[in-house]
Amino acid sequence: MRKQIAAANWKMNLSQQEASDLLTSLLGSLSNINDNQQVIFSVPSIYIPQALGQIQGKANVFIAAQNCHQKANGAFTGEISANMFASAGVKHIVIGHSERREYFGETDALLAEKVNAVLEISSTPIFCCGEPLAIREAGTQNAFVEAQLINALFHLTADQITQVVIAYEPIWAIGTGKTATSAQAQEIHAYIRSVLSSKYGQDIANQISILYGGSVKAANAIELFSQPDVDGGLVGGASLITSEFTAIINALQ
Ligand code: PGA
């Protein structure tokens, strides 16, 4: 059975003290996370060591990085590689968030390299895809997302693709308060799974967790997560508020 996942994306927010206080408060309100579920906190890289210390002993709770460089090491001032994260104890890395694509010019070709770098060291890429508003309005979102998957992921073997978590995040819903309806989310998640199935077979496609992201909050999480192909969420704004993110975790099926 595929994992049901609540992943926080703190982005470039919080001071060190605020990050530590928020994690303490979130962990304090967490009930037991069962083995079919995962809670992941994607924190600013500089807070990773303290966050790892805080989650020690918590089953099925993980710390993630928000990005990595595609190379293992070298003269890339200011960058951090997947190997470095793994050596520091972090084995989940968000790859290809729409903010990385938009503000840092990350292309599917580059993201394919980053995914390889993460898989090479047996870590988990949380691969983001999703369409801008104009594509949704034109009704061509399925083809748009399919191309992102083909270009960044479909060079992987069947074994490798089962290590990937996919996060579908329509750009028009990120940080806007405008959420895809549960029917819209289910429709495209089912489409993503059908695309995975046509390349890798239904068995493999059924093992891959597909998260929804874009203004997930306590008020809509239960309905979104109850859709058969929505396996949890990647959550920005609401993951910075203890009561909100706790309710989102509790909404996991
Ligand atoms: P949001 O962000 O929940 O604030 O819309 C989601 C994301 O960017 O991952």
PDB file of N, CA and C in Angstrom, residues 113-205:
ATOM      1  N   GLU A 113      18.368  15.664 -13.814  1.00  0.00           N
ATOM      2  CA  GLU A 113      19.700  15.454 -13.211  1.00  0.00           C
ATOM      3  C   GLU A 113      19.614  15.466 -11.687  1.00  0.00           C
ATOM      4  N   LYS A 114      18.802  16.374 -11.152  1.00  0.00           N
ATOM      5  CA  LYS A 114      18.664  16.443  -9.687  1.00  0.00           C
ATOM      6  C   LYS A 114      18.006  15.174  -9.145  1.00  0.00           C
ATOM      7  N   VAL A 115      16.985  14.703  -9.852  1.00  0.00           N
ATOM      8  CA  VAL A 115      16.317  13.461  -9.429  1.00  0.00           C
ATOM      9  C   VAL A 115      17.341  12.320  -9.423  1.00  0.00           C
ATOM     10  N   ASN A 116      18.155  12.249 -10.460  1.00  0.00           N
ATOM     11  CA  ASN A 116      19.200  11.205 -10.510  1.00  0.00           C
ATOM     12  C   ASN A 116      20.135  11.316  -9.320  1.00  0.00           C
ATOM     13  N   ALA A 117      20.534  12.548  -8.999  1.00  0.00           N
ATOM     14  CA  ALA A 117      21.479  12.751  -7.889  1.00  0.00           C
ATOM     15  C   ALA A 117      20.874  12.253  -6.573  1.00  0.00           C
ATOM     16  N   VAL A 118      19.589  12.498  -6.400  1.00  0.00           N
ATOM     17  CA  VAL A 118      18.918  12.084  -5.158  1.00  0.00           C
ATOM     18  C   VAL A 118      18.793  10.561  -5.107  1.00  0.00           C
ATOM     19  N   LEU A 119      18.411   9.974  -6.231  1.00  0.00           N
ATOM     20  CA  LEU A 119      18.218   8.515  -6.251  1.00  0.00           C
ATOM     21  C   LEU A 119      19.542   7.769  -6.138  1.00  0.00           C
ATOM     22  N   GLU A 120      20.577   8.342  -6.669  1.00  0.00           N
ATOM     23  CA  GLU A 120      21.898   7.710  -6.639  1.00  0.00           C
ATOM     24  C   GLU A 120      22.337   7.396  -5.206  1.00  0.00           C
ATOM     25  N   ILE A 121      21.921   8.200  -4.273  1.00  0.00           N
ATOM     26  CA  ILE A 121      22.325   7.955  -2.891  1.00  0.00           C
ATOM     27  C   ILE A 121      21.144   7.414  -2.079  1.00  0.00           C
ATOM     28  N   SER A 122      20.201   6.777  -2.823  1.00  0.00           N
ATOM     29  CA  SER A 122      19.061   6.098  -2.175  1.00  0.00           C
ATOM     30  C   SER A 122      18.221   7.016  -1.303  1.00  0.00           C
ATOM     31  N   SER A 123      18.128   8.287  -1.706  1.00  0.00           N
ATOM     32  CA  SER A 123      17.223   9.199  -1.008  1.00  0.00           C
ATOM     33  C   SER A 123      15.934   9.331  -1.827  1.00  0.00           C
ATOM     34  N   THR A 124      14.987  10.080  -1.284  1.00  0.00           N
ATOM     35  CA  THR A 124      13.658  10.205  -1.908  1.00  0.00           C
ATOM     36  C   THR A 124      13.448  11.592  -2.488  1.00  0.00           C
ATOM     37  N   PRO A 125      13.313  11.697  -3.811  1.00  0.00           N
ATOM     38  CA  PRO A 125      12.922  13.003  -4.351  1.00  0.00           C
ATOM     39  C   PRO A 125      11.417  13.207  -4.204  1.00  0.00           C
ATOM     40  N   ILE A 126      11.028  14.381  -3.744  1.00  0.00           N
ATOM     41  CA  ILE A 126       9.608  14.761  -3.760  1.00  0.00           C
ATOM     42  C   ILE A 126       9.481  15.680  -4.965  1.00  0.00           C
ATOM     43  N   PHE A 127       9.076  15.099  -6.088  1.00  0.00           N
ATOM     44  CA  PHE A 127       9.133  15.791  -7.373  1.00  0.00           C
ATOM     45  C   PHE A 127       7.846  16.580  -7.607  1.00  0.00           C
ATOM     46  N   CYS A 128       8.006  17.897  -7.812  1.00  0.00           N
ATOM     47  CA  CYS A 128       6.835  18.762  -7.992  1.00  0.00           C
ATOM     48  C   CYS A 128       6.539  18.997  -9.466  1.00  0.00           C
ATOM     49  N   CYS A 129       5.257  18.999  -9.782  1.00  0.00           N
ATOM     50  CA  CYS A 129       4.807  19.326 -11.132  1.00  0.00           C
ATOM     51  C   CYS A 129       3.522  20.135 -10.989  1.00  0.00           C
ATOM     52  N   GLY A 130       3.049  20.695 -12.074  1.00  0.00           N
ATOM     53  CA  GLY A 130       1.806  21.474 -11.987  1.00  0.00           C
ATOM     54  C   GLY A 130       1.806  22.615 -12.971  1.00  0.00           C
ATOM     55  N   GLU A 131       0.610  23.014 -13.376  1.00  0.00           N
ATOM     56  CA  GLU A 131       0.463  23.963 -14.475  1.00  0.00           C
ATOM     57  C   GLU A 131       0.179  25.385 -13.993  1.00  0.00           C
ATOM     58  N   PRO A 132       0.567  26.388 -14.787  1.00  0.00           N
ATOM     59  CA  PRO A 132       0.165  27.776 -14.493  1.00  0.00           C
ATOM     60  C   PRO A 132      -1.302  28.010 -14.877  1.00  0.00           C
ATOM     61  N   LEU A 133      -1.809  29.156 -14.454  1.00  0.00           N
ATOM     62  CA  LEU A 133      -3.229  29.465 -14.662  1.00  0.00           C
ATOM     63  C   LEU A 133      -3.636  29.430 -16.142  1.00  0.00           C
ATOM     64  N   ALA A 134      -2.793  29.996 -17.021  1.00  0.00           N
ATOM     65  CA  ALA A 134      -3.177  30.081 -18.437  1.00  0.00           C
ATOM     66  C   ALA A 134      -3.403  28.686 -19.033  1.00  0.00           C
ATOM     67  N   ILE A 135      -2.595  27.741 -18.584  1.00  0.00           N
ATOM     68  CA  ILE A 135      -2.738  26.360 -19.088  1.00  0.00           C
ATOM     69  C   ILE A 135      -4.027  25.746 -18.559  1.00  0.00           C
ATOM     70  N   ARG A 136      -4.325  25.992 -17.293  1.00  0.00           N
ATOM     71  CA  ARG A 136      -5.588  25.479 -16.710  1.00  0.00           C
ATOM     72  C   ARG A 136      -6.773  26.093 -17.457  1.00  0.00           C
ATOM     73  N   GLU A 137      -6.687  27.398 -17.730  1.00  0.00           N
ATOM     74  CA  GLU A 137      -7.809  28.054 -18.414  1.00  0.00           C
ATOM     75  C   GLU A 137      -7.981  27.544 -19.843  1.00  0.00           C
ATOM     76  N   ALA A 138      -6.871  27.131 -20.448  1.00  0.00           N
ATOM     77  CA  ALA A 138      -6.954  26.575 -21.806  1.00  0.00           C
ATOM     78  C   ALA A 138      -7.383  25.106 -21.769  1.00  0.00           C
ATOM     79  N   GLY A 139      -7.416  24.534 -20.579  1.00  0.00           N
ATOM     80  CA  GLY A 139      -7.864  23.139 -20.449  1.00  0.00           C
ATOM     81  C   GLY A 139      -6.825  22.109 -20.864  1.00  0.00           C
ATOM     82  N   THR A 140      -5.545  22.535 -20.940  1.00  0.00           N
ATOM     83  CA  THR A 140      -4.507  21.611 -21.418  1.00  0.00           C
ATOM     84  C   THR A 140      -3.577  21.154 -20.294  1.00  0.00           C
ATOM     85  N   GLN A 141      -4.089  21.183 -19.051  1.00  0.00           N
ATOM     86  CA  GLN A 141      -3.234  20.838 -17.905  1.00  0.00           C
ATOM     87  C   GLN A 141      -2.726  19.403 -17.935  1.00  0.00           C
ATOM     88  N   ASN A 142      -3.534  18.462 -18.432  1.00  0.00           N
ATOM     89  CA  ASN A 142      -3.074  17.068 -18.427  1.00  0.00           C
ATOM     90  C   ASN A 142      -1.824  16.901 -19.295  1.00  0.00           C
ATOM     91  N   ALA A 143      -1.878  17.464 -20.496  1.00  0.00           N
ATOM     92  CA  ALA A 143      -0.734  17.345 -21.415  1.00  0.00           C
ATOM     93  C   ALA A 143       0.485  18.068 -20.839  1.00  0.00           C
ATOM     94  N   PHE A 144       0.253  19.205 -20.182  1.00  0.00           N
ATOM     95  CA  PHE A 144       1.353  19.999 -19.613  1.00  0.00           C
ATOM     96  C   PHE A 144       2.072  19.194 -18.529  1.00  0.00           C
ATOM     97  N   VAL A 145       1.297  18.629 -17.623  1.00  0.00           N
ATOM     98  CA  VAL A 145       1.891  17.867 -16.513  1.00  0.00           C
ATOM     99  C   VAL A 145       2.521  16.572 -17.036  1.00  0.00           C
ATOM    100  N   GLU A 146       1.876  15.953 -17.990  1.00  0.00           N
ATOM    101  CA  GLU A 146       2.429  14.721 -18.579  1.00  0.00           C
ATOM    102  C   GLU A 146       3.824  14.992 -19.159  1.00  0.00           C
ATOM    103  N   ALA A 147       3.975  16.137 -19.833  1.00  0.00           N
ATOM    104  CA  ALA A 147       5.283  16.478 -20.409  1.00  0.00           C
ATOM    105  C   ALA A 147       6.325  16.670 -19.306  1.00  0.00           C
ATOM    106  N   GLN A 148       5.932  17.292 -18.199  1.00  0.00           N
ATOM    107  CA  GLN A 148       6.878  17.459 -17.079  1.00  0.00           C
ATOM    108  C   GLN A 148       7.345  16.093 -16.566  1.00  0.00           C
ATOM    109  N   LEU A 149       6.413  15.160 -16.450  1.00  0.00           N
ATOM    110  CA  LEU A 149       6.765  13.824 -15.943  1.00  0.00           C
ATOM    111  C   LEU A 149       7.674  13.101 -16.935  1.00  0.00           C
ATOM    112  N   ILE A 150       7.301  13.159 -18.198  1.00  0.00           N
ATOM    113  CA  ILE A 150       8.093  12.463 -19.221  1.00  0.00           C
ATOM    114  C   ILE A 150       9.519  13.020 -19.248  1.00  0.00           C
ATOM    115  N   ASN A 151       9.626  14.343 -19.230  1.00  0.00           N
ATOM    116  CA  ASN A 151      10.949  14.962 -19.391  1.00  0.00           C
ATOM    117  C   ASN A 151      11.840  14.843 -18.168  1.00  0.00           C
ATOM    118  N   ALA A 152      11.239  14.806 -16.991  1.00  0.00           N
ATOM    119  CA  ALA A 152      12.085  14.796 -15.783  1.00  0.00           C
ATOM    120  C   ALA A 152      12.187  13.434 -15.122  1.00  0.00           C
ATOM    121  N   LEU A 153      11.230  12.524 -15.410  1.00  0.00           N
ATOM    122  CA  LEU A 153      11.214  11.261 -14.650  1.00  0.00           C
ATOM    123  C   LEU A 153      11.262   9.991 -15.506  1.00  0.00           C
ATOM    124  N   PHE A 154      10.843  10.073 -16.760  1.00  0.00           N
ATOM    125  CA  PHE A 154      10.611   8.819 -17.478  1.00  0.00           C
ATOM    126  C   PHE A 154      11.868   8.138 -18.010  1.00  0.00           C
ATOM    127  N   HIS A 155      13.037   8.694 -17.678  1.00  0.00           N
ATOM    128  CA  HIS A 155      14.274   7.961 -17.963  1.00  0.00           C
ATOM    129  C   HIS A 155      14.569   6.964 -16.840  1.00  0.00           C
ATOM    130  N   LEU A 156      13.795   7.031 -15.736  1.00  0.00           N
ATOM    131  CA  LEU A 156      14.071   6.186 -14.571  1.00  0.00           C
ATOM    132  C   LEU A 156      13.614   4.752 -14.830  1.00  0.00           C
ATOM    133  N   THR A 157      14.259   3.818 -14.138  1.00  0.00           N
ATOM    134  CA  THR A 157      13.806   2.426 -14.189  1.00  0.00           C
ATOM    135  C   THR A 157      12.574   2.288 -13.296  1.00  0.00           C
ATOM    136  N   ALA A 158      11.896   1.152 -13.422  1.00  0.00           N
ATOM    137  CA  ALA A 158      10.716   0.894 -12.588  1.00  0.00           C
ATOM    138  C   ALA A 158      11.101   0.906 -11.108  1.00  0.00           C
ATOM    139  N   ASP A 159      12.248   0.316 -10.779  1.00  0.00           N
ATOM    140  CA  ASP A 159      12.710   0.320  -9.384  1.00  0.00           C
ATOM    141  C   ASP A 159      12.900   1.744  -8.877  1.00  0.00           C
ATOM    142  N   GLN A 160      13.505   2.568  -9.716  1.00  0.00           N
ATOM    143  CA  GLN A 160      13.780   3.951  -9.301  1.00  0.00           C
ATOM    144  C   GLN A 160      12.495   4.765  -9.127  1.00  0.00           C
ATOM    145  N   ILE A 161      11.561   4.606 -10.051  1.00  0.00           N
ATOM    146  CA  ILE A 161      10.365   5.471  -9.980  1.00  0.00           C
ATOM    147  C   ILE A 161       9.558   5.172  -8.714  1.00  0.00           C
ATOM    148  N   THR A 162       9.654   3.950  -8.195  1.00  0.00           N
ATOM    149  CA  THR A 162       8.906   3.651  -6.962  1.00  0.00           C
ATOM    150  C   THR A 162       9.503   4.376  -5.753  1.00  0.00           C
ATOM    151  N   GLN A 163      10.725   4.919  -5.901  1.00  0.00           N
ATOM    152  CA  GLN A 163      11.342   5.683  -4.804  1.00  0.00           C
ATOM    153  C   GLN A 163      10.915   7.159  -4.825  1.00  0.00           C
ATOM    154  N   VAL A 164      10.214   7.552  -5.897  1.00  0.00           N
ATOM    155  CA  VAL A 164       9.868   8.969  -6.065  1.00  0.00           C
ATOM    156  C   VAL A 164       8.485   9.250  -5.464  1.00  0.00           C
ATOM    157  N   VAL A 165       8.365  10.376  -4.781  1.00  0.00           N
ATOM    158  CA  VAL A 165       7.055  10.892  -4.386  1.00  0.00           C
ATOM    159  C   VAL A 165       6.745  12.035  -5.351  1.00  0.00           C
ATOM    160  N   ILE A 166       5.536  12.063  -5.869  1.00  0.00           N
ATOM    161  CA  ILE A 166       5.149  13.138  -6.788  1.00  0.00           C
ATOM    162  C   ILE A 166       4.230  14.106  -6.047  1.00  0.00           C
ATOM    163  N   ALA A 167       4.485  15.401  -6.226  1.00  0.00           N
ATOM    164  CA  ALA A 167       3.579  16.413  -5.668  1.00  0.00           C
ATOM    165  C   ALA A 167       2.997  17.207  -6.827  1.00  0.00           C
ATOM    166  N   TYR A 168       1.694  17.069  -7.037  1.00  0.00           N
ATOM    167  CA  TYR A 168       1.014  17.884  -8.046  1.00  0.00           C
ATOM    168  C   TYR A 168       0.590  19.196  -7.386  1.00  0.00           C
ATOM    169  N   GLU A 169       1.137  20.294  -7.901  1.00  0.00           N
ATOM    170  CA  GLU A 169       0.831  21.608  -7.320  1.00  0.00           C
ATOM    171  C   GLU A 169       0.483  22.597  -8.427  1.00  0.00           C
ATOM    172  N   PRO A 170      -0.810  22.810  -8.674  1.00  0.00           N
ATOM    173  CA  PRO A 170      -1.177  23.814  -9.681  1.00  0.00           C
ATOM    174  C   PRO A 170      -0.686  25.190  -9.217  1.00  0.00           C
ATOM    175  N   ILE A 171       0.052  25.866 -10.078  1.00  0.00           N
ATOM    176  CA  ILE A 171       0.698  27.123  -9.658  1.00  0.00           C
ATOM    177  C   ILE A 171      -0.333  28.166  -9.245  1.00  0.00           C
ATOM    178  N   TRP A 172      -1.486  28.149  -9.880  1.00  0.00           N
ATOM    179  CA  TRP A 172      -2.540  29.124  -9.568  1.00  0.00           C
ATOM    180  C   TRP A 172      -3.136  28.906  -8.176  1.00  0.00           C
ATOM    181  N   ALA A 173      -2.820  27.792  -7.553  1.00  0.00           N
ATOM    182  CA  ALA A 173      -3.362  27.512  -6.215  1.00  0.00           C
ATOM    183  C   ALA A 173      -2.323  27.695  -5.111  1.00  0.00           C
ATOM    184  N   ILE A 174      -1.072  27.960  -5.487  1.00  0.00           N
ATOM    185  CA  ILE A 174      -0.009  28.039  -4.478  1.00  0.00           C
ATOM    186  C   ILE A 174       0.010  29.421  -3.835  1.00  0.00           C
ATOM    187  N   GLY A 175      -0.238  29.440  -2.537  1.00  0.00           N
ATOM    188  CA  GLY A 175      -0.166  30.697  -1.781  1.00  0.00           C
ATOM    189  C   GLY A 175      -1.245  31.690  -2.150  1.00  0.00           C
ATOM    190  N   THR A 176      -2.262  31.257  -2.880  1.00  0.00           N
ATOM    191  CA  THR A 176      -3.288  32.186  -3.356  1.00  0.00           C
ATOM    192  C   THR A 176      -4.579  32.068  -2.563  1.00  0.00           C
ATOM    193  N   GLY A 177      -4.667  31.011  -1.758  1.00  0.00           N
ATOM    194  CA  GLY A 177      -5.925  30.776  -1.052  1.00  0.00           C
ATOM    195  C   GLY A 177      -6.948  30.081  -1.943  1.00  0.00           C
ATOM    196  N   LYS A 178      -6.595  29.934  -3.224  1.00  0.00           N
ATOM    197  CA  LYS A 178      -7.500  29.318  -4.194  1.00  0.00           C
ATOM    198  C   LYS A 178      -7.090  27.840  -4.325  1.00  0.00           C
ATOM    199  N   THR A 179      -7.914  26.953  -3.861  1.00  0.00           N
ATOM    200  CA  THR A 179      -7.549  25.529  -3.904  1.00  0.00           C
ATOM    201  C   THR A 179      -8.225  24.864  -5.090  1.00  0.00           C
ATOM    202  N   ALA A 180      -7.564  23.885  -5.667  1.00  0.00           N
ATOM    203  CA  ALA A 180      -8.276  23.052  -6.640  1.00  0.00           C
ATOM    204  C   ALA A 180      -9.408  22.366  -5.888  1.00  0.00           C
ATOM    205  N   THR A 181     -10.530  22.154  -6.547  1.00  0.00           N
ATOM    206  CA  THR A 181     -11.590  21.392  -5.880  1.00  0.00           C
ATOM    207  C   THR A 181     -11.109  19.950  -5.756  1.00  0.00           C
ATOM    208  N   SER A 182     -11.734  19.209  -4.864  1.00  0.00           N
ATOM    209  CA  SER A 182     -11.313  17.818  -4.709  1.00  0.00           C
ATOM    210  C   SER A 182     -11.540  17.053  -6.017  1.00  0.00           C
ATOM    211  N   ALA A 183     -12.563  17.436  -6.762  1.00  0.00           N
ATOM    212  CA  ALA A 183     -12.821  16.761  -8.045  1.00  0.00           C
ATOM    213  C   ALA A 183     -11.716  17.081  -9.061  1.00  0.00           C
ATOM    214  N   GLN A 184     -11.279  18.356  -9.085  1.00  0.00           N
ATOM    215  CA  GLN A 184     -10.171  18.730  -9.992  1.00  0.00           C
ATOM    216  C   GLN A 184      -8.895  17.993  -9.599  1.00  0.00           C
ATOM    217  N   ALA A 185      -8.633  17.917  -8.287  1.00  0.00           N
ATOM    218  CA  ALA A 185      -7.418  17.236  -7.823  1.00  0.00           C
ATOM    219  C   ALA A 185      -7.487  15.762  -8.196  1.00  0.00           C
ATOM    220  N   GLN A 186      -8.609  15.123  -7.881  1.00  0.00           N
ATOM    221  CA  GLN A 186      -8.736  13.697  -8.185  1.00  0.00           C
ATOM    222  C   GLN A 186      -8.557  13.436  -9.688  1.00  0.00           C
ATOM    223  N   GLU A 187      -9.150  14.295 -10.506  1.00  0.00           N
ATOM    224  CA  GLU A 187      -9.106  14.072 -11.954  1.00  0.00           C
ATOM    225  C   GLU A 187      -7.655  14.065 -12.457  1.00  0.00           C
ATOM    226  N   ILE A 188      -6.870  15.049 -12.033  1.00  0.00           N
ATOM    227  CA  ILE A 188      -5.508  15.105 -12.571  1.00  0.00           C
ATOM    228  C   ILE A 188      -4.591  14.094 -11.873  1.00  0.00           C
ATOM    229  N   HIS A 189      -4.854  13.809 -10.604  1.00  0.00           N
ATOM    230  CA  HIS A 189      -4.056  12.763  -9.924  1.00  0.00           C
ATOM    231  C   HIS A 189      -4.288  11.410 -10.610  1.00  0.00           C
ATOM    232  N   ALA A 190      -5.544  11.137 -10.952  1.00  0.00           N
ATOM    233  CA  ALA A 190      -5.839   9.874 -11.652  1.00  0.00           C
ATOM    234  C   ALA A 190      -5.147   9.872 -13.007  1.00  0.00           C
ATOM    235  N   TYR A 191      -5.117  11.039 -13.651  1.00  0.00           N
ATOM    236  CA  TYR A 191      -4.441  11.121 -14.942  1.00  0.00           C
ATOM    237  C   TYR A 191      -2.938  10.856 -14.782  1.00  0.00           C
ATOM    238  N   ILE A 192      -2.338  11.477 -13.768  1.00  0.00           N
ATOM    239  CA  ILE A 192      -0.906  11.262 -13.512  1.00  0.00           C
ATOM    240  C   ILE A 192      -0.654   9.771 -13.285  1.00  0.00           C
ATOM    241  N   ARG A 193      -1.526   9.132 -12.509  1.00  0.00           N
ATOM    242  CA  ARG A 193      -1.321   7.701 -12.250  1.00  0.00           C
ATOM    243  C   ARG A 193      -1.481   6.887 -13.540  1.00  0.00           C
ATOM    244  N   SER A 194      -2.388   7.315 -14.406  1.00  0.00           N
ATOM    245  CA  SER A 194      -2.568   6.573 -15.665  1.00  0.00           C
ATOM    246  C   SER A 194      -1.341   6.732 -16.568  1.00  0.00           C
ATOM    247  N   VAL A 195      -0.730   7.911 -16.530  1.00  0.00           N
ATOM    248  CA  VAL A 195       0.489   8.145 -17.311  1.00  0.00           C
ATOM    249  C   VAL A 195       1.626   7.272 -16.758  1.00  0.00           C
ATOM    250  N   LEU A 196       1.721   7.201 -15.436  1.00  0.00           N
ATOM    251  CA  LEU A 196       2.741   6.343 -14.808  1.00  0.00           C
ATOM    252  C   LEU A 196       2.476   4.882 -15.173  1.00  0.00           C
ATOM    253  N   SER A 197       1.202   4.522 -15.177  1.00  0.00           N
ATOM    254  CA  SER A 197       0.829   3.141 -15.468  1.00  0.00           C
ATOM    255  C   SER A 197       1.160   2.772 -16.912  1.00  0.00           C
ATOM    256  N   SER A 198       0.934   3.706 -17.837  1.00  0.00           N
ATOM    257  CA  SER A 198       1.201   3.349 -19.234  1.00  0.00           C
ATOM    258  C   SER A 198       2.695   3.184 -19.476  1.00  0.00           C
ATOM    259  N   LYS A 199       3.522   3.835 -18.685  1.00  0.00           N
ATOM    260  CA  LYS A 199       4.972   3.673 -18.844  1.00  0.00           C
ATOM    261  C   LYS A 199       5.501   2.490 -18.012  1.00  0.00           C
ATOM    262  N   TYR A 200       5.024   2.357 -16.786  1.00  0.00           N
ATOM    263  CA  TYR A 200       5.630   1.403 -15.836  1.00  0.00           C
ATOM    264  C   TYR A 200       4.713   0.248 -15.428  1.00  0.00           C
ATOM    265  N   GLY A 201       3.440   0.300 -15.848  1.00  0.00           N
ATOM    266  CA  GLY A 201       2.491  -0.739 -15.443  1.00  0.00           C
ATOM    267  C   GLY A 201       1.715  -0.308 -14.200  1.00  0.00           C
ATOM    268  N   GLN A 202       0.511  -0.892 -14.067  1.00  0.00           N
ATOM    269  CA  GLN A 202      -0.404  -0.490 -12.995  1.00  0.00           C
ATOM    270  C   GLN A 202       0.154  -0.781 -11.606  1.00  0.00           C
ATOM    271  N   ASP A 203       0.833  -1.906 -11.448  1.00  0.00           N
ATOM    272  CA  ASP A 203       1.373  -2.277 -10.122  1.00  0.00           C
ATOM    273  C   ASP A 203       2.311  -1.208  -9.592  1.00  0.00           C
ATOM    274  N   ILE A 204       3.223  -0.772 -10.463  1.00  0.00           N
ATOM    275  CA  ILE A 204       4.192   0.267 -10.074  1.00  0.00           C
ATOM    276  C   ILE A 204       3.448   1.577  -9.818  1.00  0.00           C
ATOM    277  N   ALA A 205       2.550   1.945 -10.723  1.00  0.00           N
ATOM    278  CA  ALA A 205       1.821   3.218 -10.586  1.00  0.00           C
ATOM    279  C   ALA A 205       1.062   3.264  -9.260  1.00  0.00           C
TER     280      ALA A 205
END
